[in-house]
Coordinates of C-alpha atoms and ligand atoms in Angstrom, one line a residue:
X742 CA 97.1 93.7 88.4
X743 CA 93.3 94.5 87.6
X744 CA 92.7 98.1 89.2
X745 CA 89.1 98.7 90.0
X746 CA 88.2 95.5 89.3
X747 CA 84.6 95.4 90.8
X748 CA 82.5 92.3 90.5
X749 CA 85.9 91.2 88.5
X750 CA 84.2 89.6 85.4
X751 CA 87.4 90.7 83.5
X752 CA 89.8 89.3 86.6
X753 CA 88.4 85.9 86.3
X754 CA 88.5 85.8 82.5
X755 CA 92.1 87.0 82.5
X756 CA 93.1 84.6 85.1
X757 CA 91.2 81.6 83.4
X758 CA 92.5 82.6 79.9
X759 CA 96.6 83.0 80.9
X760 CA 96.7 80.7 83.3
X761 CA 94.4 78.0 83.0
X762 CA 94.2 77.6 79.0
X763 CA 97.3 79.1 78.2
X764 CA 99.3 77.6 81.2
X765 CA 101.3 80.6 81.9
X766 CA 102.7 80.7 85.5
X767 CA 101.2 84.3 86.4
X768 CA 99.9 85.7 89.5
X769 CA 96.5 88.0 89.5
X770 CA 95.6 90.6 91.8
X771 CA 92.1 92.3 91.7
X772 CA 91.8 95.5 93.6
X773 CA 88.9 97.6 94.5
X774 CA 87.4 99.9 97.3
X775 CA 84.2 97.7 97.7
X776 CA 85.0 95.3 100.6
X777 CA 82.0 93.4 100.4
X778 CA 82.4 92.8 96.5
X779 CA 86.0 92.0 97.1
X780 CA 85.1 89.3 99.8
X781 CA 83.0 87.8 97.4
X782 CA 85.1 87.7 94.7
X783 CA 88.0 86.1 96.8
X784 CA 85.2 83.4 98.0
X785 CA 84.7 82.6 94.2
X786 CA 88.5 82.5 93.6
X787 CA 88.9 80.0 96.8
X788 CA 85.8 77.8 95.5
X789 CA 87.4 77.5 92.2
X790 CA 90.6 76.8 93.8
X791 CA 92.1 79.6 91.6
X792 CA 95.1 80.0 94.1
X793 CA 97.1 82.3 92.3
X794 CA 94.1 84.9 91.9
X795 CA 93.9 87.3 95.1
X796 CA 91.4 90.3 95.6
X797 CA 92.3 93.1 98.0
X798 CA 90.1 95.8 99.1
X799 CA 92.4 99.1 98.8
X800 CA 92.8 102.5 96.7
X801 CA 94.6 102.5 93.8
X802 CA 96.3 105.8 94.8
X803 CA 97.6 104.2 98.2
X804 CA 98.6 100.5 96.6
X805 CA 102.1 99.6 97.3
X806 CA 102.3 95.8 97.6
X807 CA 104.0 95.1 94.7
X808 CA 107.5 96.0 93.6
X809 CA 106.8 95.4 90.0
X810 CA 103.8 94.3 87.6
X811 CA 104.0 92.9 84.1
X812 CA 100.6 94.2 83.2
X813 CA 98.1 96.6 84.2
X814 CA 94.3 96.6 83.1
X815 CA 91.5 98.7 84.2
X816 CA 87.8 98.5 82.8
X817 CA 85.7 101.4 83.4
X818 CA 87.5 102.7 86.5
X819 CA 85.9 105.6 87.5
X820 CA 87.2 109.1 86.4
X821 CA 91.0 109.6 87.5
X822 CA 91.0 106.4 88.8
X823 CA 92.2 105.4 85.4
X824 CA 94.9 107.9 85.7
X825 CA 95.8 106.5 89.0
X826 CA 96.3 103.0 87.2
X827 CA 98.4 104.2 84.5
X828 CA 100.5 106.3 86.7
X829 CA 101.2 103.2 89.1
X830 CA 101.9 101.2 85.7
X831 CA 104.3 103.5 84.7
X832 CA 106.1 103.6 88.1
X833 CA 106.2 99.7 87.9
X834 CA 107.6 99.7 84.7
X835 CA 104.9 97.6 83.4
X836 CA 105.5 96.0 80.0
X837 CA 101.8 96.1 78.9
X838 CA 98.9 98.5 80.0
X839 CA 95.3 97.9 78.8
X840 CA 93.0 100.4 80.1
X841 CA 89.3 101.3 79.3
X842 CA 88.5 104.7 80.8
X843 CA 85.2 105.2 82.1
X844 CA 83.4 108.7 82.9
X845 CA 85.7 111.6 82.5
X846 CA 84.9 114.8 84.9
X847 CA 88.3 116.2 85.5
X848 CA 88.9 117.9 82.0
X849 CA 85.4 118.9 81.9
X850 CA 85.8 121.7 84.5
X851 CA 89.0 122.8 83.5
X852 CA 88.2 123.5 79.6
X853 CA 88.6 126.9 78.6
X854 CA 89.4 127.9 75.1
X855 CA 87.3 130.5 73.4
X856 CA 88.2 129.1 69.8
X857 CA 86.3 125.9 71.2
X858 CA 83.0 127.9 72.3
X859 CA 81.2 126.9 69.3
X860 CA 81.5 123.5 70.7
X861 CA 81.8 123.7 74.4
X862 CA 78.5 125.9 74.8
X863 CA 76.7 122.4 74.4
X864 CA 76.9 120.4 77.6
X865 CA 76.6 117.1 75.6
X866 CA 79.3 118.1 73.2
X867 CA 81.6 119.3 76.1
X868 CA 81.3 116.1 78.0
X869 CA 82.1 113.7 74.9
X870 CA 85.3 116.5 73.6
X871 CA 86.4 116.1 77.1
X872 CA 86.5 112.4 77.3
X873 CA 88.1 112.3 73.8
X874 CA 90.5 114.7 74.5
X875 CA 91.4 113.0 78.2
X876 CA 92.0 109.9 76.2
X877 CA 94.6 111.6 73.7
X878 CA 96.2 113.1 76.5
X879 CA 96.7 109.9 78.4
X880 CA 97.9 108.3 75.2
X881 CA 100.3 111.0 74.3
X882 CA 101.8 111.0 78.2
X883 CA 102.4 107.2 77.9
X884 CA 104.2 107.7 74.7
X885 CA 106.3 110.5 76.3
X886 CA 107.5 108.0 79.0
X887 CA 108.5 105.2 76.7
X888 CA 105.3 103.4 75.6
X889 CA 103.8 102.8 72.1
X890 CA 100.4 103.7 72.7
X891 CA 97.3 103.5 70.8
X892 CA 93.6 104.1 71.2
X893 CA 91.4 101.4 70.0
X894 CA 87.6 100.3 70.0
X895 CA 87.6 97.2 71.7
X896 CA 84.0 96.3 71.7
X897 CA 81.3 97.8 69.2
X898 CA 79.4 100.8 70.7
X899 CA 76.1 99.1 71.0
X900 CA 77.6 97.2 73.7
X901 CA 79.0 100.3 75.5
X902 CA 79.7 103.7 74.5
X903 CA 82.9 103.4 76.8
X904 CA 84.3 101.6 74.1
X905 CA 87.8 103.1 73.8
X906 CA 90.7 100.8 74.8
X907 CA 94.2 102.5 75.4
X908 CA 96.8 99.8 74.8
X909 CA 100.3 100.5 75.5
X910 CA 103.3 98.2 75.3
X911 CA 106.9 99.7 76.8
X912 CA 109.3 100.1 74.2
X913 CA 111.9 102.5 76.1
X914 CA 111.7 104.8 72.9
X915 CA 112.5 108.4 73.9
X916 CA 110.1 110.9 72.6
X917 CA 111.2 113.8 70.1
X918 CA 111.4 117.2 71.3
X919 CA 108.5 117.9 68.7
X920 CA 106.3 115.3 70.4
X921 CA 107.2 117.1 73.9
X922 CA 106.1 120.2 72.5
X923 CA 103.2 119.2 70.5
X924 CA 101.8 117.8 74.0
X925 CA 102.6 121.2 75.8
X926 CA 100.6 123.0 73.0
X927 CA 97.7 120.7 73.3
X928 CA 97.4 121.3 77.0
X929 CA 98.2 124.8 77.2
X930 CA 95.5 125.2 74.5
X931 CA 92.7 123.5 76.3
X932 CA 93.8 125.0 79.8
X933 CA 94.1 121.4 81.2
X934 CA 96.4 120.5 83.8
X935 CA 96.2 116.3 83.8
X936 CA 96.2 114.7 86.8
X937 CA 98.4 111.9 85.2
X938 CA 100.8 114.7 83.9
X939 CA 101.1 115.7 87.6
X940 CA 101.6 112.2 88.8
X941 CA 104.2 111.4 86.1
X942 CA 106.1 114.9 86.4
X943 CA 109.5 113.3 87.7
X944 CA 109.4 110.5 84.7
X945 CA 108.5 113.0 82.2
X946 CA 111.6 115.3 83.2
X947 CA 114.1 112.4 83.3
X948 CA 112.8 110.0 80.8
Ligands
SAM1915 C1 82.2 101.0 86.7 S1 83.0 99.8 88.0 C2 83.9 98.9 86.8 C3 84.4 97.3 87.7 C4 84.9 96.2 86.8 N1 86.2 96.8 86.5 C5 83.9 96.1 85.6 O1 84.3 96.5 84.5 O2 82.8 95.3 85.7 C6 84.5 100.9 88.6 C7 85.2 100.3 89.8 O3 86.4 101.1 90.3 C8 86.4 101.2 91.5 N2 87.2 102.2 91.8 C9 87.1 103.4 91.6 N3 87.8 104.3 92.1 C10 88.8 103.4 92.9 C11 90.2 103.5 93.4 N4 90.7 104.9 93.7 N5 90.7 102.6 93.9 C12 90.3 101.2 93.9 N6 89.0 101.0 93.0 C13 88.3 102.0 92.5 C14 85.1 101.3 92.2 O4 84.6 100.9 93.5 C15 84.5 100.2 91.1 O5 83.9 99.2 91.4

């Protein structure tokens, strides 16, 4: 599943690599809000006779058509659209998540930590800090629900400054109480109320 697939370069490349080159028996779906772009992508898939590749118009938050998905990818899905995708992946029990976030606004508006005022007084620094803290929170939340999660540079910064990849594999490993309290300490310190934490509330309590 490619959430927020847009013009779908990644979706086509993934399908081509996994199904055509590697010969894996997979289906790929690209989902996006933009009807015209999705129709165009479906036409290209039909022309190429990529019969296990489909494109759907829809909102990640409302997407309920699959009961289980092995891998969820996102490339620059705007703001909390990345979190919606991560939450959906966890709820499906996806084995692999590869997610490159985009712009980040949520934490930027919540950040309130006087010890950080020296940094946060500068809009530019605040914006970058909020983005990095958000990705750290995302990776940590994935760890707390059984994923091994790492933040990596997937491409050189000259190509795009939005070059952090959240790579997560499901292992089922339970978090330690120290990991849980470190997470809580961090979000409390920032006054953060992460969308993803709210989405995963039930999983965090029972995992
Ligand atoms: C910056 S574009 C990236 C498109 C593509 N992944 C790429 O890298 O070329 C972000 C895409 O996410 C889509 N998007 C944003 N919020 C969404 C949501 N809630 N549900 C589905 N798609 C969403 C937008 O319509 C847009 O096409």
